[in-house]
Short mmCIF file of C-alpha atoms in Angstrom, two decimals:
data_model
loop_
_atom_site.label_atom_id
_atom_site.label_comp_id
_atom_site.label_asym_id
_atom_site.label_seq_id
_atom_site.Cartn_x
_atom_site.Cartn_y
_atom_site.Cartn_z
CA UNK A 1 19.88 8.07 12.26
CA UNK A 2 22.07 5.01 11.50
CA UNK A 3 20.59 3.16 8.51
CA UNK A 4 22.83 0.78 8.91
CA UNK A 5 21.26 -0.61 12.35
CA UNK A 6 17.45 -1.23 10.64
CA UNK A 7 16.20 -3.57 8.78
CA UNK A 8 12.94 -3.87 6.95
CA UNK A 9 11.59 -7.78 6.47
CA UNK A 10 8.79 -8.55 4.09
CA UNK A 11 7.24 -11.45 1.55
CA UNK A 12 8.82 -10.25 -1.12
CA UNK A 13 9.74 -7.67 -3.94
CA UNK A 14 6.88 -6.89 -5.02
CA UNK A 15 5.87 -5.81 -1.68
CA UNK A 16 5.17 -1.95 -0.99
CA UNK A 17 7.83 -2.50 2.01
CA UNK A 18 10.65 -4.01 -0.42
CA UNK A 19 12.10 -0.60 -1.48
CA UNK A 20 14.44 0.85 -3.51
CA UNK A 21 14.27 4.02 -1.67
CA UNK A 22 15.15 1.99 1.49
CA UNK A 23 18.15 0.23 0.00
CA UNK A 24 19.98 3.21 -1.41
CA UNK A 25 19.68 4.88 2.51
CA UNK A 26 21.36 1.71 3.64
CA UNK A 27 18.56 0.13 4.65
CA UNK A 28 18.49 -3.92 5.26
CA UNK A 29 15.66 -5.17 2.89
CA UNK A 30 15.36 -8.85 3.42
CA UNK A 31 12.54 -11.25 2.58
CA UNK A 32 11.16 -13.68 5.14
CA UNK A 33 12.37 -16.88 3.07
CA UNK A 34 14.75 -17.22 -0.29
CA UNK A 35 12.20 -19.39 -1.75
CA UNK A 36 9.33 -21.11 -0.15
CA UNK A 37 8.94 -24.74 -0.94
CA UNK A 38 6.20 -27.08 -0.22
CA UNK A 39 7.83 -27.71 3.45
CA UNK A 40 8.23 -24.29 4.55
CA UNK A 41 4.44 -23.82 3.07
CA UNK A 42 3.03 -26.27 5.20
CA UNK A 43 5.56 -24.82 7.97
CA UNK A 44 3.78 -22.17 7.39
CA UNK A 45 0.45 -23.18 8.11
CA UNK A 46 0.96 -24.99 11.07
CA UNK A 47 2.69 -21.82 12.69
CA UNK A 48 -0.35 -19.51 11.36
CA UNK A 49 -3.30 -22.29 12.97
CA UNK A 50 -1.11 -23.15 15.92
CA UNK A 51 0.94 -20.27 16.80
CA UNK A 52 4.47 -21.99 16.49
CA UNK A 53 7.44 -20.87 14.89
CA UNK A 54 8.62 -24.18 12.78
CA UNK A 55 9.49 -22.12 9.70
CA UNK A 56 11.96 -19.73 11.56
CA UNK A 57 14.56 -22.59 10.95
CA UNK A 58 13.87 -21.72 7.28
CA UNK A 59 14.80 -17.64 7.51
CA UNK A 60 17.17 -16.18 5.26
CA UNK A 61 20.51 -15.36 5.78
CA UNK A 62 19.63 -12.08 7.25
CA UNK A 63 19.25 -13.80 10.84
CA UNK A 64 23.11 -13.37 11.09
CA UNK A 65 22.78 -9.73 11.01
CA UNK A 66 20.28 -9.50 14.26
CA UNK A 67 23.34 -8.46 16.69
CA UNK A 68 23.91 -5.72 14.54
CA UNK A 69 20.07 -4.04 14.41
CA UNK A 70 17.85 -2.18 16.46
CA UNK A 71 14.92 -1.76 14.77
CA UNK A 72 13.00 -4.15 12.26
CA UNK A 73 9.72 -2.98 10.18
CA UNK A 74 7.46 -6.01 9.26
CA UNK A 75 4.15 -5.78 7.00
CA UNK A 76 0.98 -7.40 8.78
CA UNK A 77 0.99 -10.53 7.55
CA UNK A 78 0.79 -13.83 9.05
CA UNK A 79 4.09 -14.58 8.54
CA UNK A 80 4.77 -11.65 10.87
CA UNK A 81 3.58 -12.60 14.11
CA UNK A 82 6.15 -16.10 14.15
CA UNK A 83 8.67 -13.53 13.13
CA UNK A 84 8.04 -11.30 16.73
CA UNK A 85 7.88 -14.16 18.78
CA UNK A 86 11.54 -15.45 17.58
CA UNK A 87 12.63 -11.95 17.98
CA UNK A 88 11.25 -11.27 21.33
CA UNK A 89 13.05 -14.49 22.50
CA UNK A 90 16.29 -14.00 20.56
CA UNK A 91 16.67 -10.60 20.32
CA UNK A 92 14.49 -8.82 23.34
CA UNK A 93 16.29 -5.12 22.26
CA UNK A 94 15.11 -5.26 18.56
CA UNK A 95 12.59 -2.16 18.61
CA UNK A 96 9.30 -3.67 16.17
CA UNK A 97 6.94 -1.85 14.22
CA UNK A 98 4.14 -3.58 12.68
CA UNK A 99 2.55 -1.49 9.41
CA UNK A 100 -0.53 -2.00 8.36
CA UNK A 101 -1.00 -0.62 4.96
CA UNK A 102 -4.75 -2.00 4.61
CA UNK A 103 -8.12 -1.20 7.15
CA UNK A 104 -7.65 -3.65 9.75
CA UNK A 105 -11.28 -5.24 8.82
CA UNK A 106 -9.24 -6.67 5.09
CA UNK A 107 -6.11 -7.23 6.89
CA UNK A 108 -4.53 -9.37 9.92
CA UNK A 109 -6.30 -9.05 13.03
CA UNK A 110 -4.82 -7.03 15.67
CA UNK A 111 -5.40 -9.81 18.58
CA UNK A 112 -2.92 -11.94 16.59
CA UNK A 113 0.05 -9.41 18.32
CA UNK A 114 -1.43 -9.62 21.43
CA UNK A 115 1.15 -10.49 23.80
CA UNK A 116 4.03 -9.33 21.93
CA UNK A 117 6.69 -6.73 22.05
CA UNK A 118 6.07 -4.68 18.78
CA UNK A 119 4.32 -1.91 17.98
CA UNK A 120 1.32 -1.43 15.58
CA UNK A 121 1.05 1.31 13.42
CA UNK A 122 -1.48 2.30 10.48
CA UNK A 123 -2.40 4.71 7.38
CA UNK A 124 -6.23 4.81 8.53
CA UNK A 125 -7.07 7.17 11.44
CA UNK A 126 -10.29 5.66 12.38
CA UNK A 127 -8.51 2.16 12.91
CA UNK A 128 -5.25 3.84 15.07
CA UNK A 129 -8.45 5.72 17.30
CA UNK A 130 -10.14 1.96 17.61
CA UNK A 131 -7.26 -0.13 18.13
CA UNK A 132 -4.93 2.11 19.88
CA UNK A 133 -2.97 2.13 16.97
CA UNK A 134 0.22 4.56 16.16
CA UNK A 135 -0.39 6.87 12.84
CA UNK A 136 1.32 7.20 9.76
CA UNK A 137 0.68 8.45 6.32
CA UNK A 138 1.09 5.86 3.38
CA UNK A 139 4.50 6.49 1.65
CA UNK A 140 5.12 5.81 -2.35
CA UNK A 141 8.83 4.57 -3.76
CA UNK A 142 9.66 7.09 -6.46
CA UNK A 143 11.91 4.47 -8.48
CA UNK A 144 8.54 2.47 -9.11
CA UNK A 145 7.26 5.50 -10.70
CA UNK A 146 8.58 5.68 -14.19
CA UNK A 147 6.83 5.78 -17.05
CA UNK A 148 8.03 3.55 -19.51
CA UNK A 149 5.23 3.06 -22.84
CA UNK A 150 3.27 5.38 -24.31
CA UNK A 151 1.50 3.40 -26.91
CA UNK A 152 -2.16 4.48 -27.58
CA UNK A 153 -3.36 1.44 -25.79
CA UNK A 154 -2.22 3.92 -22.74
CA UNK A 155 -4.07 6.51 -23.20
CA UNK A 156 -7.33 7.92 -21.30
CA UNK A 157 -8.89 10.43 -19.62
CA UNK A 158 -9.66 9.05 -16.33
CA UNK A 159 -8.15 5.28 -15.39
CA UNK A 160 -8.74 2.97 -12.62
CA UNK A 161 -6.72 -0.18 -12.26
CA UNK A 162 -8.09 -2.13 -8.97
CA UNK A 163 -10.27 -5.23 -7.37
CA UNK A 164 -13.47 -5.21 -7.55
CA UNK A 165 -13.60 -5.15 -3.34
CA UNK A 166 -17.60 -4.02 -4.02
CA UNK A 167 -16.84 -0.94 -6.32
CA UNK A 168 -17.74 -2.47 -8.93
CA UNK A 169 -21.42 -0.84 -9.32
CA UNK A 170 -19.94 3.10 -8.62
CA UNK A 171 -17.47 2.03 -10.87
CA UNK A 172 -19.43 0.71 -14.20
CA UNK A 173 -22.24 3.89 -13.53
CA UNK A 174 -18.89 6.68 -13.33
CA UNK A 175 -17.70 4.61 -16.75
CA UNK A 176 -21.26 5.15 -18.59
CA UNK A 177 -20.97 8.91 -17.12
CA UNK A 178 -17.87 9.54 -18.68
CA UNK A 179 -18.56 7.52 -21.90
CA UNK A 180 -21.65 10.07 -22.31
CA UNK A 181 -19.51 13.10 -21.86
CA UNK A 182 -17.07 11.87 -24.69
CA UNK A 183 -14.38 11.65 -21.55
CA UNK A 184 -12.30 8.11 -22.38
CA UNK A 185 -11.95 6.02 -19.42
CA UNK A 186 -10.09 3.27 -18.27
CA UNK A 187 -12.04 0.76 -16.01
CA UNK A 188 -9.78 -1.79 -15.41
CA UNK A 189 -11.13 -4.33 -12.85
CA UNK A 190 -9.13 -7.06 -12.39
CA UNK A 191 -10.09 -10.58 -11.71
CA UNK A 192 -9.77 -11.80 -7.82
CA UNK A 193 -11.13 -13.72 -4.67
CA UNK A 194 -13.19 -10.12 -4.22
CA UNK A 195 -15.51 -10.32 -7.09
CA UNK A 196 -18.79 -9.44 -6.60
CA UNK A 197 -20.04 -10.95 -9.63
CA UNK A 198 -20.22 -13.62 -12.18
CA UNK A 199 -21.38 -12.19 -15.15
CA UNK A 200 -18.68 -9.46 -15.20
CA UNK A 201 -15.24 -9.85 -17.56
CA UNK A 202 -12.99 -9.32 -15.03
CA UNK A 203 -9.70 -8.66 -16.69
CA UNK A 204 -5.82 -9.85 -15.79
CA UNK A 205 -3.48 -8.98 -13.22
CA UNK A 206 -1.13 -6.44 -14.02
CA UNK A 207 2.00 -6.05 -12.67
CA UNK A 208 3.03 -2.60 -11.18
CA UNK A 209 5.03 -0.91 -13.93
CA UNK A 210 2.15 -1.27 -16.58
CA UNK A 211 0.04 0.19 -14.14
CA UNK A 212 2.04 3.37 -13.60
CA UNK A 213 2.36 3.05 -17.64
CA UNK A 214 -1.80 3.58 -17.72
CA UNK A 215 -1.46 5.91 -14.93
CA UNK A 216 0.88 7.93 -16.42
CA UNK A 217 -0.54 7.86 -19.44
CA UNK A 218 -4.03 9.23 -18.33
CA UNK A 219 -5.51 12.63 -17.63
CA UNK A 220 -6.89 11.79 -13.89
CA UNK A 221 -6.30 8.51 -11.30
CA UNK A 222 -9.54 7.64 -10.18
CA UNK A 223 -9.85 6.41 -6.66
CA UNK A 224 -12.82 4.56 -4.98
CA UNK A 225 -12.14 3.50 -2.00
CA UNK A 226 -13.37 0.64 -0.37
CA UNK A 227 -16.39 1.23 2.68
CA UNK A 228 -15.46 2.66 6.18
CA UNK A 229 -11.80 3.65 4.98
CA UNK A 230 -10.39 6.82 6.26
CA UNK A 231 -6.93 6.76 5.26
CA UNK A 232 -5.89 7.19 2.20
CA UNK A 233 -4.77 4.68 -0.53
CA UNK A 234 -2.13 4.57 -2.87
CA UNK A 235 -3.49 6.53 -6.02
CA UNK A 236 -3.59 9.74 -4.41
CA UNK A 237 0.19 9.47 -3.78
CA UNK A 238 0.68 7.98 -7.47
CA UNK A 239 -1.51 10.94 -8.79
CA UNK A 240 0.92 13.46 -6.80
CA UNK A 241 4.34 11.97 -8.09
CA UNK A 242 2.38 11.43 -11.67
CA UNK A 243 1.58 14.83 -11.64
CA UNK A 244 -2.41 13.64 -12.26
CA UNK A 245 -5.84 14.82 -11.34
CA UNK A 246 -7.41 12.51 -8.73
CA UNK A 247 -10.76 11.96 -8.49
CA UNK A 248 -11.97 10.17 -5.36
CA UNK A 249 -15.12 9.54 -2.89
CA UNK A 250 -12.42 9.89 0.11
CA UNK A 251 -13.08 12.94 2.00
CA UNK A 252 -10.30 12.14 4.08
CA UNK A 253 -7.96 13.93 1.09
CA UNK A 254 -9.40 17.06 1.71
CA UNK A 255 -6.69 16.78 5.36
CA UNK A 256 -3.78 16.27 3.35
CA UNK A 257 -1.00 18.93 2.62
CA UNK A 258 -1.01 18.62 -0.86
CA UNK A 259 -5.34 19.01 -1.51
CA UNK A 260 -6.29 21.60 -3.78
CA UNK A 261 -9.32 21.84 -5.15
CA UNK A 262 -7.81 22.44 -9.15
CA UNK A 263 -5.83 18.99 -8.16
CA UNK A 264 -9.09 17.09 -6.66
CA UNK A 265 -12.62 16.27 -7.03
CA UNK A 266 -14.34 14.93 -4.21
CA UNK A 267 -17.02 12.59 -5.66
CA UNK A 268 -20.05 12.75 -3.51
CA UNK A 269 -23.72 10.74 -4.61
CA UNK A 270 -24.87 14.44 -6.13
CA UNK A 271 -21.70 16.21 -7.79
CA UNK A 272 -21.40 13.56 -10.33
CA UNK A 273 -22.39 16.32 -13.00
CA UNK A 274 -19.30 18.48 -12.24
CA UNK A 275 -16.66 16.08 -12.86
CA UNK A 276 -16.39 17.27 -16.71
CA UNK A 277 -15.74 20.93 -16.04
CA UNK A 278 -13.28 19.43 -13.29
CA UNK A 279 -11.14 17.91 -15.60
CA UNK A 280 -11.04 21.05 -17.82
CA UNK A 281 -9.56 23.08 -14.87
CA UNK A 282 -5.72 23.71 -15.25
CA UNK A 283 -3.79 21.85 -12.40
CA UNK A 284 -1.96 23.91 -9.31
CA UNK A 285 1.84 22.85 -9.24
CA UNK A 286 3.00 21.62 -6.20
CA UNK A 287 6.44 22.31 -4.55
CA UNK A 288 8.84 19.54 -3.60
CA UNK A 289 8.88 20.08 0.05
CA UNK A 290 4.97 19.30 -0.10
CA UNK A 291 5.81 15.59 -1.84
CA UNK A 292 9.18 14.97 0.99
CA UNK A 293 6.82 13.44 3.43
CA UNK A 294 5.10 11.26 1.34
CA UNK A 295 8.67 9.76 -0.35
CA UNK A 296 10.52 6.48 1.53
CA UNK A 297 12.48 8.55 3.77
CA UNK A 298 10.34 10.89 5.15
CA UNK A 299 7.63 8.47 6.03
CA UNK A 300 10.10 6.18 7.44
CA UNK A 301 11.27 8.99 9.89
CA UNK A 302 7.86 9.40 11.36
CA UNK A 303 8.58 6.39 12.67
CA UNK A 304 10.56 7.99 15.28
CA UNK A 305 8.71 11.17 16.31
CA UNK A 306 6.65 9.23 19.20
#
């Protein structure tokens, strides 16, 4: 596999796409636009309501490169879709993949690639069965995951660091559960466009490193996920590499290679009761070749085992 022929375009770093992991294989990791200014905003816009391509005269210096690849990964985004259409008409050879790291019902519609030469692929089985998509498991950069404070502010038994995205409920009756059972949580909720309330104190944005700092200073990563999702999110990974209980209302985890049951809880509406003695369990250790295909480079090969 030549590294050295792909590229990977996305918004920018703090994208899941923009990896380290990538880089260090050789990978091209480019960002749509150096900086977007008011003109290439409103460019923007106009191609996203009209279906142009006005900001492509605005790409980065990673257009002179095209002759050179064969393959380009793009998030689903809006920004994307411009993106195909230049390449289809520049660069008809340029191989496409489309990842959609999100349900398709949060994320960009898939009749917005319809017409174009690219290929969609997604984390959640139930969406690559309706759409027609191509699977893929969610992947996790290991350089993001270092654990850098370990203040007492940290510390917990069970943390959640998320939107609110309608969890909010599950989430505030799991925090009195705990609470009552002298387990410390962590409900951090922060504030968003997806509250579901107004009388809630919906706390700041945090950027990724303090959030592996709570995550890896906590006991287990708890993971609601969000109606009708089958894949599987990020914290499951992050509990994995963090070497962290998960507990989750995902059945879905109960398919992956790395489940076990000293590892997982599987929250249902009646087991609530059992999540104490769960944490009290001693964890199984996993071997590295369980974690490879979960890590940049062996998700990105899956890419090419159509």
């Amino acid at each position: 596999m030549d590294y050295s022929r792909m590229m990977i375009i996305t918004l920018d770093e703090k994208s899941v796409l923009f990896s380290t992991d990538a880089q260090k294989l050789g990978i091209h990791v480019e960002k749509y636009f150096e900086r977007r200014t008011f003109i290439i905003k409103l460019l923007n816009y106009l191609d996203k309501k009209l279906n142009l391509q006005l900001a492509s005269f605005f790409y980065g210096n990673w257009k002179k490169k095209l002759k050179e690849i064969d393959f380009i990964l793009l998030n689903s985004h809006f920004f994307s879709r411009p993106l195909i259409k230049y390449l289809n008409r520049h660069y008809p050879d340029i191989r496409i993949v489309v990842w959609y790291s999100n349900p398709v019902v949060r994320d960009t519609p898939v009749s917005f690639y319809s017409g174009l030469n690219c290929e969609l692929w997604s984390f959640d089985e139930k969406d690559c069965e309706k759409y027609g998509m191509h699977p893929n498991n969610q992947f996790i950069d290991r350089t993001k995951l270092i654990v850098t404070k370990t203040d007492d502010k940290y510390h917990s038994d069970v943390c959640f660091i998320g939107v609110d995205k309608d969890r909010l409920p599950l989430l505030l009756e799991l925090e009195q559960y705990f609470i009552s059972k002298q387990i410390k949580p962590l409900i951090y909720v922060v504030d968003s466009s997806k509250n579901s309330r107004t009388d809630y104190a919906y706390k700041e944005a945090l950027s990724y490193s303090e959030l592996i700092n709570y995550e890896g200073n906590t006991g287990a990563i708890l993971d609601i996920v969000q109606s009708n999702q089958q894949g599987i999110s990020l914290r499951p990974l992050e509990a994995l590499f963090l070497n962290k209980k998960l507990i989750t209302n995902n059945p879905s985890v109960q398919k992956l290679d790395f489940y076990r049951w000293e590892n997982m809880f599987i929250l249902t509406e009646t087991n609530q009761e059992e999540l104490a003695a769960f944490l009290e369990v001693p964890m199984v250790p996993l071997p590295e070749s369980v974690t490879r295909n979960y890590q940049f480079s062996g998700w990105f090969a899956n890419f090419f085992k159509k």
